[in-house]
Short mmCIF file of C-alpha atoms and ligand atoms in Angstrom, two decimals:
data_model
loop_
_atom_site.label_atom_id
_atom_site.label_comp_id
_atom_site.label_asym_id
_atom_site.label_seq_id
_atom_site.Cartn_x
_atom_site.Cartn_y
_atom_site.Cartn_z
CA MET A 1 0.00 0.00 0.00
CA THR A 2 1.38 3.37 -0.90
CA LYS A 3 1.81 6.01 1.71
CA GLY A 4 -1.21 8.09 2.46
CA LYS A 5 -3.75 5.39 1.85
CA THR A 6 -6.17 4.46 4.54
CA PHE A 7 -7.64 1.17 5.54
CA SER A 8 -10.83 2.24 3.85
CA ASP A 9 -8.96 2.59 0.58
CA LEU A 10 -7.42 -0.77 1.08
CA SER A 11 -10.82 -2.25 1.62
CA LYS A 12 -11.78 -1.30 -1.91
CA THR A 13 -9.23 -3.64 -3.42
CA ASN A 14 -10.14 -7.16 -4.40
CA TYR A 15 -9.70 -9.84 -1.84
CA LEU A 16 -7.93 -12.78 -3.24
CA LEU A 17 -8.29 -16.28 -1.92
CA ILE A 18 -9.87 -18.03 0.87
CA LEU A 19 -7.38 -20.40 2.37
CA THR A 20 -9.20 -22.94 4.39
CA THR A 21 -7.45 -24.57 7.23
CA ASN A 22 -8.46 -27.69 9.06
CA LYS A 23 -11.19 -28.63 6.66
CA TYR A 24 -9.21 -29.74 3.65
CA ILE A 25 -11.44 -27.66 1.41
CA TYR A 26 -10.05 -25.44 -1.21
CA ARG A 27 -11.76 -22.44 -2.62
CA ILE A 28 -10.63 -19.26 -4.25
CA ASN A 29 -12.59 -16.08 -4.19
CA THR A 30 -11.32 -13.32 -6.39
CA LYS A 31 -14.49 -11.29 -6.18
CA CYS A 32 -14.61 -8.13 -4.17
CA MET A 33 -16.14 -8.99 -0.87
CA THR A 34 -18.43 -6.79 1.13
CA LYS A 35 -16.97 -3.38 1.40
CA ILE A 36 -14.79 -3.26 4.44
CA THR A 37 -13.45 -0.37 6.34
CA LEU A 38 -11.45 -0.97 9.42
CA ASN A 39 -13.66 1.21 11.57
CA ASN A 40 -16.65 -0.65 10.47
CA LYS A 41 -15.68 -4.17 9.63
CA ILE A 42 -13.20 -4.78 12.38
CA LYS A 43 -15.64 -3.54 14.94
CA THR A 44 -18.37 -5.75 13.68
CA GLN A 45 -16.79 -8.78 12.10
CA SER A 46 -13.16 -9.14 11.31
CA HIS A 47 -10.03 -10.34 12.91
CA VAL A 48 -7.06 -8.77 11.26
CA LEU A 49 -3.37 -9.37 10.96
CA LEU A 50 -1.47 -6.36 9.73
CA ILE A 51 2.03 -6.82 8.35
CA THR A 52 3.89 -3.56 8.09
CA GLU A 53 7.30 -1.96 8.28
CA LYS A 54 6.09 0.94 10.36
CA PHE A 55 2.80 1.55 12.04
CA ASN A 56 1.64 5.13 11.70
CA ASN A 57 -1.31 7.37 12.08
CA GLU A 58 -2.72 6.91 8.63
CA PHE A 59 -5.36 4.43 9.59
CA GLU A 60 -8.92 5.08 10.39
CA LEU A 61 -8.81 3.24 13.65
CA PRO A 62 -10.81 4.71 16.48
CA GLU A 63 -8.65 7.39 17.96
CA LYS A 64 -8.20 5.69 21.29
CA VAL A 65 -7.16 2.45 19.69
CA ASN A 66 -4.81 4.18 17.35
CA ASP A 67 -3.19 6.15 20.15
CA TYR A 68 -2.77 3.08 22.24
CA ILE A 69 -1.10 1.17 19.42
CA VAL A 70 1.18 4.02 18.42
CA ASN A 71 2.19 4.45 22.00
CA ALA A 72 2.82 0.78 22.63
CA LEU A 73 4.84 0.44 19.46
CA ASN A 74 6.95 3.43 20.39
CA ASP A 75 9.20 1.01 22.17
CA LYS A 76 11.81 0.23 19.54
CA ASP A 77 12.12 -3.40 20.61
CA LYS A 78 8.42 -4.04 20.39
CA LYS A 79 7.79 -5.77 17.10
CA THR A 80 4.37 -7.26 17.60
CA LEU A 81 1.21 -6.10 19.23
CA SER A 82 -2.16 -7.69 19.64
CA TYR A 83 -5.15 -5.62 20.52
CA ASN A 84 -8.67 -6.72 21.37
CA TYR A 85 -11.57 -4.39 21.19
CA ILE A 86 -15.24 -5.07 21.35
CA GLY A 87 -14.50 -8.75 21.15
CA LYS A 88 -12.46 -8.30 18.00
CA TYR A 89 -8.82 -8.65 17.43
CA ILE A 90 -6.07 -6.87 15.54
CA SER A 91 -2.53 -8.14 15.48
CA ILE A 92 0.27 -6.02 14.14
CA ILE A 93 3.69 -7.27 13.23
CA ILE A 94 6.47 -4.88 12.32
CA VAL A 95 8.97 -6.49 10.02
CA ASP A 96 12.53 -5.51 9.35
CA LYS A 97 12.91 -5.94 5.62
CA SER A 98 16.70 -5.89 5.83
CA LYS A 99 16.55 -9.37 7.32
CA GLU A 100 16.99 -12.46 5.19
CA GLU A 101 13.92 -13.73 3.41
CA THR A 102 14.04 -17.17 5.05
CA GLN A 103 14.21 -15.56 8.48
CA LEU A 104 11.37 -13.18 7.78
CA ASN A 105 9.19 -15.99 6.51
CA GLU A 106 9.81 -17.99 9.65
CA GLN A 107 9.09 -14.97 11.81
CA LEU A 108 5.74 -14.62 10.03
CA ARG A 109 4.91 -18.31 10.32
CA ARG A 110 5.54 -18.15 14.03
CA HIS A 111 3.55 -15.03 14.46
CA GLY A 112 0.79 -16.73 12.50
CA ALA A 113 0.67 -19.43 15.15
CA THR A 114 0.04 -16.81 17.84
CA VAL A 115 -2.67 -15.30 15.72
CA ALA A 116 -4.39 -18.65 15.15
CA ASP A 117 -4.53 -19.28 18.89
CA ALA A 118 -5.99 -15.83 19.54
CA ILE A 119 -8.65 -16.17 16.84
CA ASN A 120 -9.72 -19.52 18.20
CA ALA A 121 -9.84 -18.11 21.70
CA HIS A 122 -12.21 -15.51 20.29
CA LYS A 123 -14.20 -18.20 18.52
CA GLY A 124 -13.47 -16.33 15.30
CA LYS A 125 -14.06 -17.92 11.92
CA GLU A 126 -11.80 -15.89 9.70
CA ILE A 127 -8.72 -13.78 9.66
CA TYR A 128 -7.80 -11.09 7.16
CA ILE A 129 -4.16 -10.57 6.41
CA TYR A 130 -3.25 -7.06 5.33
CA ASN A 131 0.24 -6.65 4.07
CA GLN A 132 1.60 -3.14 3.69
CA THR A 133 5.08 -4.18 2.68
CA ASN A 134 6.15 -4.82 -0.87
CA ALA A 135 6.88 -8.45 0.01
CA PRO A 136 3.82 -10.57 -0.75
CA HIS A 137 5.59 -13.73 0.44
CA LEU A 138 5.14 -12.47 3.98
CA SER A 139 1.37 -12.88 3.65
CA LEU A 140 1.85 -16.42 2.43
CA ALA A 141 4.18 -17.27 5.30
CA ALA A 142 1.76 -15.83 7.83
CA ALA A 143 -1.11 -17.78 6.27
CA GLU A 144 0.99 -20.93 6.38
CA GLY A 145 1.77 -20.48 10.07
CA ILE A 146 -1.86 -19.80 10.91
CA ALA A 147 -3.10 -22.82 8.96
CA LEU A 148 -0.51 -25.20 10.39
CA ALA A 149 -1.10 -23.99 13.95
CA ASN A 150 -4.83 -24.49 13.55
CA TYR A 151 -4.40 -28.27 13.33
CA GLN A 152 -6.07 -30.56 15.85
CA PHE A 153 -6.21 -34.31 16.19
CA ILE A 154 -9.45 -34.92 18.03
CA LYS A 155 -11.18 -37.52 15.90
CA HIS A 156 -10.93 -40.11 18.65
CA LYS A 157 -12.25 -37.69 21.27
CA PRO A 158 -15.95 -37.05 20.79
CA SER A 159 -16.03 -35.13 24.05
CA ALA A 160 -13.73 -32.53 22.50
CA ALA A 161 -16.36 -31.18 20.10
CA LYS A 162 -16.48 -27.99 22.12
CA GLN A 163 -12.75 -27.52 21.91
CA LYS A 164 -12.83 -27.67 18.16
CA ASN A 165 -11.06 -24.74 16.57
CA THR A 166 -13.43 -22.25 15.03
CA LEU A 167 -11.04 -20.66 12.53
CA GLU A 168 -11.96 -21.69 9.00
CA SER A 169 -10.68 -19.15 6.58
CA ILE A 170 -7.61 -17.08 6.07
CA ILE A 171 -8.12 -14.25 3.68
CA ILE A 172 -5.08 -12.68 2.12
CA ALA A 173 -5.86 -9.18 1.05
CA ASN A 174 -3.13 -8.77 -1.48
CA THR A 175 -3.80 -8.80 -5.16
CA LYS A 176 -0.13 -9.17 -6.01
CA ILE A 177 -0.16 -12.85 -5.17
CA ASP A 178 -1.03 -15.11 -8.04
CA THR A 179 -3.58 -17.85 -7.57
CA GLU A 180 -1.05 -20.53 -8.34
CA LYS A 181 0.97 -19.63 -5.24
CA ILE A 182 -2.17 -19.70 -3.15
CA SER A 183 -3.22 -23.04 -4.51
CA GLU A 184 0.24 -24.44 -3.93
CA LEU A 185 0.17 -23.28 -0.32
CA ASN A 186 -3.21 -24.91 0.18
CA ILE A 187 -1.83 -28.15 -1.18
CA VAL A 188 1.32 -28.27 0.87
CA VAL A 189 -0.48 -27.33 4.09
CA ASP A 190 -3.09 -29.97 3.42
CA ALA A 191 -0.39 -32.57 2.77
CA THR A 192 1.46 -31.63 5.96
CA LEU A 193 -1.70 -31.99 8.02
CA LYS A 194 -2.38 -35.34 6.39
CA ALA A 195 1.07 -36.47 7.48
CA ARG A 196 0.34 -35.31 11.03
CA ASP A 197 -2.84 -37.34 11.00
CA LEU A 198 -0.98 -40.46 9.92
CA VAL A 199 1.70 -40.02 12.56
CA ASN A 200 -0.82 -39.34 15.31
CA GLU A 201 -2.87 -42.40 14.45
CA PRO A 202 -2.04 -45.26 16.83
CA VAL A 203 -0.98 -48.67 15.58
CA ASN A 204 -4.28 -50.32 16.47
CA VAL A 205 -5.83 -48.04 13.84
CA LEU A 206 -2.93 -47.74 11.43
CA ASN A 207 -0.96 -50.92 10.85
CA ALA A 208 1.31 -51.51 7.86
CA THR A 209 -1.59 -52.46 5.59
CA ALA A 210 -3.66 -49.44 6.61
CA LEU A 211 -0.68 -47.16 6.01
CA ALA A 212 -0.22 -48.58 2.53
CA ASN A 213 -3.94 -48.21 1.82
CA SER A 214 -3.90 -44.59 2.88
CA PHE A 215 -1.19 -43.98 0.28
CA LYS A 216 -3.35 -45.76 -2.28
CA HIS A 217 -6.19 -43.32 -1.55
CA MET A 218 -3.88 -40.35 -1.81
CA GLY A 219 -2.60 -41.61 -5.14
CA LYS A 220 -6.12 -41.85 -6.49
CA GLU A 221 -6.96 -38.38 -5.32
CA ALA A 222 -3.78 -36.62 -6.41
CA GLY A 223 -2.98 -38.66 -9.51
CA PHE A 224 0.02 -40.91 -8.93
CA ASP A 225 0.42 -44.67 -9.21
CA VAL A 226 0.54 -46.79 -6.09
CA GLU A 227 1.45 -50.44 -5.96
CA ILE A 228 1.40 -52.39 -2.70
CA TYR A 229 3.43 -55.57 -2.21
CA ASN A 230 2.05 -57.93 0.40
CA LYS A 231 3.99 -60.41 2.53
CA LYS A 232 3.99 -63.08 -0.16
CA LYS A 233 5.50 -60.73 -2.71
CA ILE A 234 8.01 -59.48 -0.13
CA GLN A 235 9.00 -63.11 0.47
CA GLN A 236 9.36 -63.74 -3.26
CA LEU A 237 11.64 -60.73 -3.54
CA LYS A 238 13.67 -62.01 -0.57
CA MET A 239 13.45 -58.74 1.30
CA GLY A 240 15.18 -60.29 4.29
CA GLY A 241 15.45 -57.12 6.36
CA ILE A 242 11.72 -56.41 6.23
CA LEU A 243 10.83 -60.03 6.94
CA ALA A 244 13.21 -60.19 9.90
CA VAL A 245 11.66 -57.16 11.55
CA ASN A 246 8.19 -58.46 10.81
CA ALA A 247 8.87 -61.92 12.22
CA GLY A 248 7.65 -61.06 15.71
CA SER A 249 4.44 -59.49 14.49
CA VAL A 250 0.92 -60.74 13.85
CA ASP A 251 0.28 -58.12 11.16
CA GLU A 252 1.72 -58.50 7.68
CA PRO A 253 4.37 -56.15 6.33
CA THR A 254 3.84 -54.05 3.21
CA PHE A 255 6.10 -52.49 0.64
CA THR A 256 4.54 -49.55 -1.17
CA ILE A 257 5.79 -48.13 -4.44
CA MET A 258 4.46 -44.74 -5.46
CA GLU A 259 5.32 -43.20 -8.79
CA TYR A 260 4.53 -39.83 -10.27
CA LYS A 261 5.76 -39.33 -13.81
CA PRO A 262 4.36 -36.24 -15.51
CA LYS A 263 4.88 -35.41 -19.15
CA GLY A 264 7.74 -33.01 -19.63
CA ALA A 265 9.47 -33.87 -16.36
CA VAL A 266 12.70 -31.93 -15.90
CA ASN A 267 14.67 -35.02 -14.83
CA LYS A 268 15.75 -37.97 -16.95
CA HIS A 269 15.93 -40.44 -14.11
CA PRO A 270 13.65 -40.31 -11.12
CA TYR A 271 14.28 -38.90 -7.71
CA VAL A 272 13.54 -41.64 -5.22
CA LEU A 273 12.27 -40.88 -1.73
CA VAL A 274 12.36 -43.66 0.85
CA GLY A 275 10.46 -43.45 4.15
CA LYS A 276 10.81 -45.59 7.27
CA GLY A 277 7.42 -47.13 7.92
CA VAL A 278 7.74 -48.77 11.31
CA VAL A 279 4.13 -48.37 12.39
CA TYR A 280 5.10 -49.20 15.95
CA ASP A 281 8.48 -49.83 17.51
CA THR A 282 8.53 -51.83 20.74
CA GLY A 283 12.21 -52.53 20.22
CA GLY A 284 11.40 -56.19 19.59
CA LEU A 285 13.11 -58.65 21.94
CA SER A 286 15.54 -55.84 22.78
CA LEU A 287 12.43 -54.32 24.31
CA LYS A 288 12.28 -50.59 24.97
CA PRO A 289 11.50 -49.50 28.49
CA THR A 290 8.02 -48.10 28.86
CA PRO A 291 6.85 -45.42 29.57
CA ASN A 292 10.05 -43.55 28.75
CA SER A 293 10.52 -44.39 25.14
CA MET A 294 7.84 -46.75 23.90
CA ASP A 295 4.86 -44.47 24.42
CA LEU A 296 5.69 -42.29 21.47
CA MET A 297 6.66 -45.06 19.11
CA LYS A 298 3.56 -44.83 16.95
CA CYS A 299 5.57 -41.99 15.40
CA ASP A 300 8.11 -44.39 13.93
CA MET A 301 6.48 -44.17 10.50
CA ALA A 302 6.90 -40.40 10.31
CA GLY A 303 9.42 -40.78 7.47
CA ALA A 304 6.89 -42.84 5.54
CA ALA A 305 4.18 -40.26 6.18
CA ALA A 306 6.52 -37.52 4.96
CA VAL A 307 7.40 -39.18 1.66
CA GLY A 308 3.84 -40.35 0.96
CA CYS A 309 2.28 -36.99 1.73
CA ALA A 310 5.04 -35.20 -0.19
CA MET A 311 4.08 -37.34 -3.20
CA TYR A 312 0.51 -36.25 -2.67
CA ALA A 313 1.52 -32.59 -2.74
CA ILE A 314 3.91 -32.99 -5.67
CA ALA A 315 1.28 -34.71 -7.81
CA LYS A 316 -1.51 -32.39 -6.78
CA ALA A 317 0.55 -29.34 -7.62
CA LYS A 318 1.56 -31.05 -10.88
CA LEU A 319 5.25 -30.33 -10.41
CA LYS A 320 7.21 -31.25 -13.51
CA VAL A 321 9.37 -33.82 -11.86
CA HIS A 322 9.52 -37.60 -12.00
CA VAL A 323 9.45 -38.95 -8.44
CA VAL A 324 9.24 -42.41 -6.95
CA ALA A 325 8.55 -43.04 -3.26
CA LEU A 326 9.21 -46.33 -1.49
CA VAL A 327 7.80 -47.28 1.89
CA PRO A 328 8.76 -50.50 3.64
CA ALA A 329 6.35 -50.93 6.52
CA THR A 330 5.84 -53.22 9.50
CA ASP A 331 5.54 -53.04 13.25
CA ASN A 332 8.47 -54.19 15.39
CA ARG A 333 7.32 -56.57 18.10
CA PRO A 334 8.78 -59.31 20.28
CA GLY A 335 6.09 -61.90 19.52
CA PHE A 336 6.10 -65.40 18.09
CA ASN A 337 9.12 -65.86 15.90
CA ALA A 338 10.72 -62.52 16.61
CA PHE A 339 14.28 -62.21 15.44
CA ALA A 340 16.73 -62.71 18.25
CA PRO A 341 19.85 -60.70 18.95
CA GLY A 342 22.65 -62.61 17.26
CA ASP A 343 20.61 -63.80 14.28
CA VAL A 344 22.22 -63.50 10.89
CA ILE A 345 19.90 -62.14 8.22
CA THR A 346 20.37 -62.32 4.47
CA MET A 347 19.19 -59.07 2.97
CA MET A 348 17.57 -58.52 -0.43
CA ASP A 349 20.92 -57.58 -1.97
CA GLY A 350 22.41 -60.90 -0.80
CA SER A 351 24.64 -59.39 1.87
CA THR A 352 24.41 -60.58 5.46
CA VAL A 353 23.73 -58.71 8.68
CA GLU A 354 24.36 -59.85 12.22
CA MET A 355 21.36 -58.46 14.07
CA LEU A 356 22.73 -57.68 17.47
CA ASN A 357 19.94 -55.41 18.55
CA SER A 358 16.34 -55.80 17.47
CA ASP A 359 15.71 -52.15 18.30
CA ALA A 360 17.92 -51.11 15.39
CA GLU A 361 15.12 -52.23 13.07
CA GLY A 362 14.67 -49.14 10.92
CA ARG A 363 17.91 -49.68 9.04
CA MET A 364 16.95 -53.29 8.33
CA ILE A 365 13.79 -52.38 6.45
CA LEU A 366 15.31 -49.29 4.82
CA ALA A 367 18.24 -51.35 3.54
CA ASP A 368 15.96 -53.50 1.38
CA ALA A 369 14.17 -50.43 0.06
CA LEU A 370 17.47 -48.73 -0.78
CA HIS A 371 18.58 -51.84 -2.65
CA PHE A 372 15.25 -51.94 -4.48
CA ALA A 373 15.79 -48.30 -5.53
CA LYS A 374 18.83 -49.26 -7.62
CA LYS A 375 16.64 -50.48 -10.45
CA TYR A 376 15.47 -46.93 -11.17
CA LYS A 377 19.03 -45.73 -11.85
CA PRO A 378 17.97 -42.73 -9.82
CA GLU A 379 19.29 -39.21 -10.08
CA LEU A 380 19.32 -39.11 -6.28
CA VAL A 381 17.82 -41.12 -3.44
CA ILE A 382 16.84 -39.50 -0.16
CA ASP A 383 15.60 -41.48 2.76
CA MET A 384 13.82 -39.98 5.73
CA ALA A 385 13.54 -41.88 8.98
CA THR A 386 13.00 -41.60 12.71
CA LEU A 387 16.15 -43.67 12.88
CA THR A 388 18.20 -42.94 15.98
CA GLY A 389 17.77 -41.47 19.41
CA ALA A 390 21.35 -40.29 18.87
CA ALA A 391 20.20 -37.79 16.24
CA ALA A 392 17.63 -36.35 18.63
CA ALA A 393 20.19 -36.26 21.43
CA ALA A 394 22.66 -34.40 19.22
CA ILE A 395 20.49 -31.58 17.90
CA GLY A 396 17.15 -31.85 19.68
CA THR A 397 13.87 -31.15 17.92
CA PHE A 398 15.04 -28.11 15.98
CA GLY A 399 16.06 -29.77 12.76
CA MET A 400 17.04 -33.00 11.12
CA VAL A 401 20.39 -34.70 10.88
CA GLY A 402 21.63 -35.16 7.33
CA MET A 403 24.53 -36.94 5.65
CA GLY A 404 25.29 -38.70 2.43
CA THR A 405 27.11 -39.17 -0.83
CA ALA A 406 25.02 -36.81 -2.97
CA ASP A 407 27.17 -34.46 -5.05
CA LYS A 408 27.96 -30.91 -4.03
CA LYS A 409 25.23 -29.32 -6.12
CA GLN A 410 22.60 -31.70 -4.87
CA LYS A 411 23.66 -31.14 -1.29
CA GLU A 412 23.45 -27.38 -1.74
CA LYS A 413 19.90 -27.69 -2.97
CA ILE A 414 19.00 -30.02 -0.14
CA ILE A 415 20.42 -27.71 2.51
CA GLN A 416 18.87 -24.59 0.95
CA SER A 417 15.43 -26.20 0.65
CA GLY A 418 15.61 -27.03 4.34
CA LEU A 419 16.39 -23.41 5.14
CA ASN A 420 13.61 -22.11 2.90
CA VAL A 421 10.89 -24.00 4.76
CA HIS A 422 12.66 -23.96 8.12
CA GLU A 423 13.02 -27.72 8.23
CA ARG A 424 16.73 -27.33 8.63
CA ILE A 425 19.48 -29.86 8.20
CA ALA A 426 22.49 -30.23 10.45
CA GLU A 427 24.97 -32.03 8.26
CA PHE A 428 27.08 -34.68 9.96
CA PRO A 429 30.34 -36.13 8.67
CA PHE A 430 30.11 -39.22 6.57
CA TRP A 431 33.69 -40.44 6.78
CA ASP A 432 34.44 -44.03 5.86
CA ASP A 433 36.02 -44.60 9.26
CA TYR A 434 32.53 -44.92 10.67
CA SER A 435 31.86 -47.96 8.48
CA ASP A 436 34.54 -49.84 10.38
CA LEU A 437 32.39 -49.60 13.47
CA MET A 438 29.75 -51.72 11.73
CA LYS A 439 32.03 -54.66 10.96
CA SER A 440 30.89 -58.05 12.19
CA ASP A 441 32.97 -61.15 12.89
CA ILE A 442 30.47 -63.47 11.30
CA ALA A 443 28.54 -61.38 8.73
CA ASP A 444 29.12 -58.54 6.26
CA GLN A 445 27.85 -55.98 8.76
CA LYS A 446 26.26 -55.86 12.17
CA ASN A 447 23.26 -53.67 12.77
CA ILE A 448 24.66 -51.59 15.62
CA GLY A 449 27.86 -49.66 16.09
CA GLY A 450 29.41 -48.65 19.37
CA PRO A 451 28.25 -45.98 21.77
CA ALA A 452 29.71 -43.18 19.64
CA ALA A 453 28.24 -41.50 16.55
CA GLY A 454 25.03 -43.53 16.56
CA SER A 455 23.25 -41.63 13.82
CA ILE A 456 26.29 -41.69 11.53
CA THR A 457 26.95 -45.40 11.93
CA ALA A 458 23.29 -45.98 11.05
CA GLY A 459 23.78 -43.88 7.91
CA LYS A 460 26.97 -45.76 7.00
CA PHE A 461 25.13 -49.05 7.41
CA LEU A 462 22.53 -47.84 4.92
CA GLN A 463 25.09 -46.54 2.46
CA LYS A 464 26.23 -50.12 1.81
CA PHE A 465 22.91 -50.75 0.07
CA THR A 466 23.25 -47.83 -2.35
CA ASP A 467 25.07 -47.41 -5.66
CA TYR A 468 23.76 -43.95 -6.55
CA PRO A 469 23.96 -40.41 -5.14
CA TYR A 470 22.41 -40.76 -1.72
CA TYR A 471 21.29 -38.58 1.17
CA HIS A 472 20.03 -39.76 4.54
CA LEU A 473 17.82 -37.65 6.80
CA ASP A 474 17.23 -38.64 10.41
CA ILE A 475 14.10 -36.96 11.82
CA ALA A 476 13.97 -38.72 15.20
CA GLY A 477 14.11 -35.30 16.90
CA PRO A 478 11.53 -33.15 15.11
CA ALA A 479 8.98 -35.76 13.92
CA PHE A 480 6.99 -35.84 17.12
CA LEU A 481 6.81 -33.18 19.80
CA SER A 482 5.82 -33.54 23.43
CA ALA A 483 4.82 -29.88 23.49
CA LYS A 484 3.64 -27.42 20.85
CA ASP A 485 6.38 -25.39 19.18
CA ASN A 486 4.83 -22.39 17.44
CA TYR A 487 3.02 -23.69 14.34
CA LYS A 488 4.21 -27.23 14.98
CA THR A 489 1.48 -28.72 17.10
CA LYS A 490 2.02 -31.27 19.84
CA GLY A 491 2.41 -34.82 18.54
CA GLY A 492 3.15 -35.48 14.86
CA THR A 493 4.56 -32.43 13.10
CA GLY A 494 4.33 -33.57 9.49
CA TYR A 495 8.04 -32.83 9.29
CA GLY A 496 9.58 -33.41 5.88
CA VAL A 497 6.55 -32.82 3.67
CA ARG A 498 7.26 -29.14 3.19
CA PHE A 499 10.95 -29.91 2.78
CA PHE A 500 10.48 -32.51 0.04
CA PHE A 501 7.96 -30.35 -1.79
CA GLU A 502 10.34 -27.40 -1.72
CA LEU A 503 13.24 -29.53 -2.90
CA MET A 504 11.27 -31.00 -5.78
CA LYS A 505 10.27 -27.48 -6.80
CA ASN A 506 13.92 -26.47 -6.89
CA VAL A 507 15.53 -29.40 -8.69
N1 LIG K 1 12.69 -45.60 16.36
C1 LIG K 1 13.89 -45.58 17.08
C2 LIG K 1 14.56 -44.22 17.13
C3 LIG K 1 13.80 -43.09 17.77
C4 LIG K 1 14.12 -42.69 19.03
C5 LIG K 1 12.83 -42.40 17.08
C6 LIG K 1 13.45 -41.64 19.61
C7 LIG K 1 12.16 -41.34 17.66
C8 LIG K 1 12.47 -40.95 18.92
C9 LIG K 1 14.88 -46.57 16.48
O1 LIG K 1 14.33 -47.68 15.88
C10 LIG K 1 15.76 -47.06 17.57
O2 LIG K 1 15.26 -47.70 18.44
N2 LIG K 1 17.05 -46.76 17.49
C11 LIG K 1 17.98 -47.19 18.45
C12 LIG K 1 19.20 -47.69 17.74
C13 LIG K 1 20.18 -48.39 18.62
C14 LIG K 1 19.58 -49.68 19.16
C15 LIG K 1 21.42 -48.67 17.82
C16 LIG K 1 18.33 -46.02 19.35
O3 LIG K 1 18.40 -44.90 18.87
O4 LIG K 1 18.47 -46.24 20.54
MN1 LIG K 2 13.96 -49.24 17.28
ZN1 LIG K 3 12.42 -47.48 15.16
#
């Protein structure tokens, strides 16, 4: 908005988009809505988020309100202000445009989370985002933060009907944004929330077969192929790692292959995404102690959710990129014929593994998937997995641990995509020395290293099953939160969906 304009003037512009949040509905409204002036509309209906570089007296706010805001924002360090009047709500965020774009976007996403909470506390249904800066991406980032923060997982809690969030629509009042960007944001938010749903679903609802079927549905809806291998097929293919982990389970394992191959794809060979689909990890016979670590282990398919839901977003947004996603899935239990520490397993690639710890199961199922990926002669393979407590111990919940053999250019894109969506990667060394720690006396490898460098030794184990540029992402830290962190709600975060989507946009 140019200097000298008032909110009333702004209200005469067209309002673009309705971004719906927790309802998975998508609608665009480019028509001018009811005439809005701040004096009028805010008093009577609207909740507003104002993004600006400097708040000033140009607005037609009631004098008292205006004075209060100007006064409060006089403090140089005060960058945000929320004000309630007559049951309505205005939130102002002052941005410093000299900051980096990635930082600003994250600042807006986080502020969006605060706004979502406030609107819901007010039982509001919609929020208007006014952006006075010349950076339309800030509106998108704010909308993203609001939408992601508005997520709830209450389907198994009928008594929570009253706690249901009321916010339904986010209206970006900024005609400079094209509809494609809006639609893309709707898609990627939707996909992220879908991933959260999958992660939050317990294993008695979502076993390996149900997980595979949910991908099948997504494929139908978004337009990508999904093939599901059952136990018999997995046996025929001699996927020894998957079968070993599944041996103590009553439920069958699955191996899901998703493929999206649009006409005019920019890549010759596919990008392959591999996701760890351990629908529940008890540790197997090397049982985890409960309640400390087992309680959260329904989240052990968060990598699978990320790659499957990323496929959903990629296909729905019709990105021009050929992508394959592979998900080996099973639960890890100590029942029946469970594999015993000391067992030697022959993997799909013919190599052998001495399984010294049944709780190091993720790498066993991923190994077969990584071997399977060779047949695509892929441009690059990235796996995502809640693989090691060591990764979480090293960097906490604030990012993922990454390592691999991808070339320099690929790594740059990977790292930058992480920064763009604030799903950041802390890159660990991938020196060959670490492979020595996985040597076994009686097999080609063992499945655990020593006490040191646990997430790297896991990565080195996996590398043995690759013959292509490879990158490994360990999301054990950020996949599942025990407390809300801004727009990442408690429980499953949907981590990785936004990252993969961003990366596939940039390749
Ligand atoms: N699923 C766990 C890792 C995990 C831990 C995920 C915490 C999310 C939060 C994995 O299967 C596991 O148990 N890893 C072991 C490996 C060890 C036995 C070498 C671990 O990290 O302790
Ligand atoms: Mn485990
Ligand atoms: Zn696990």
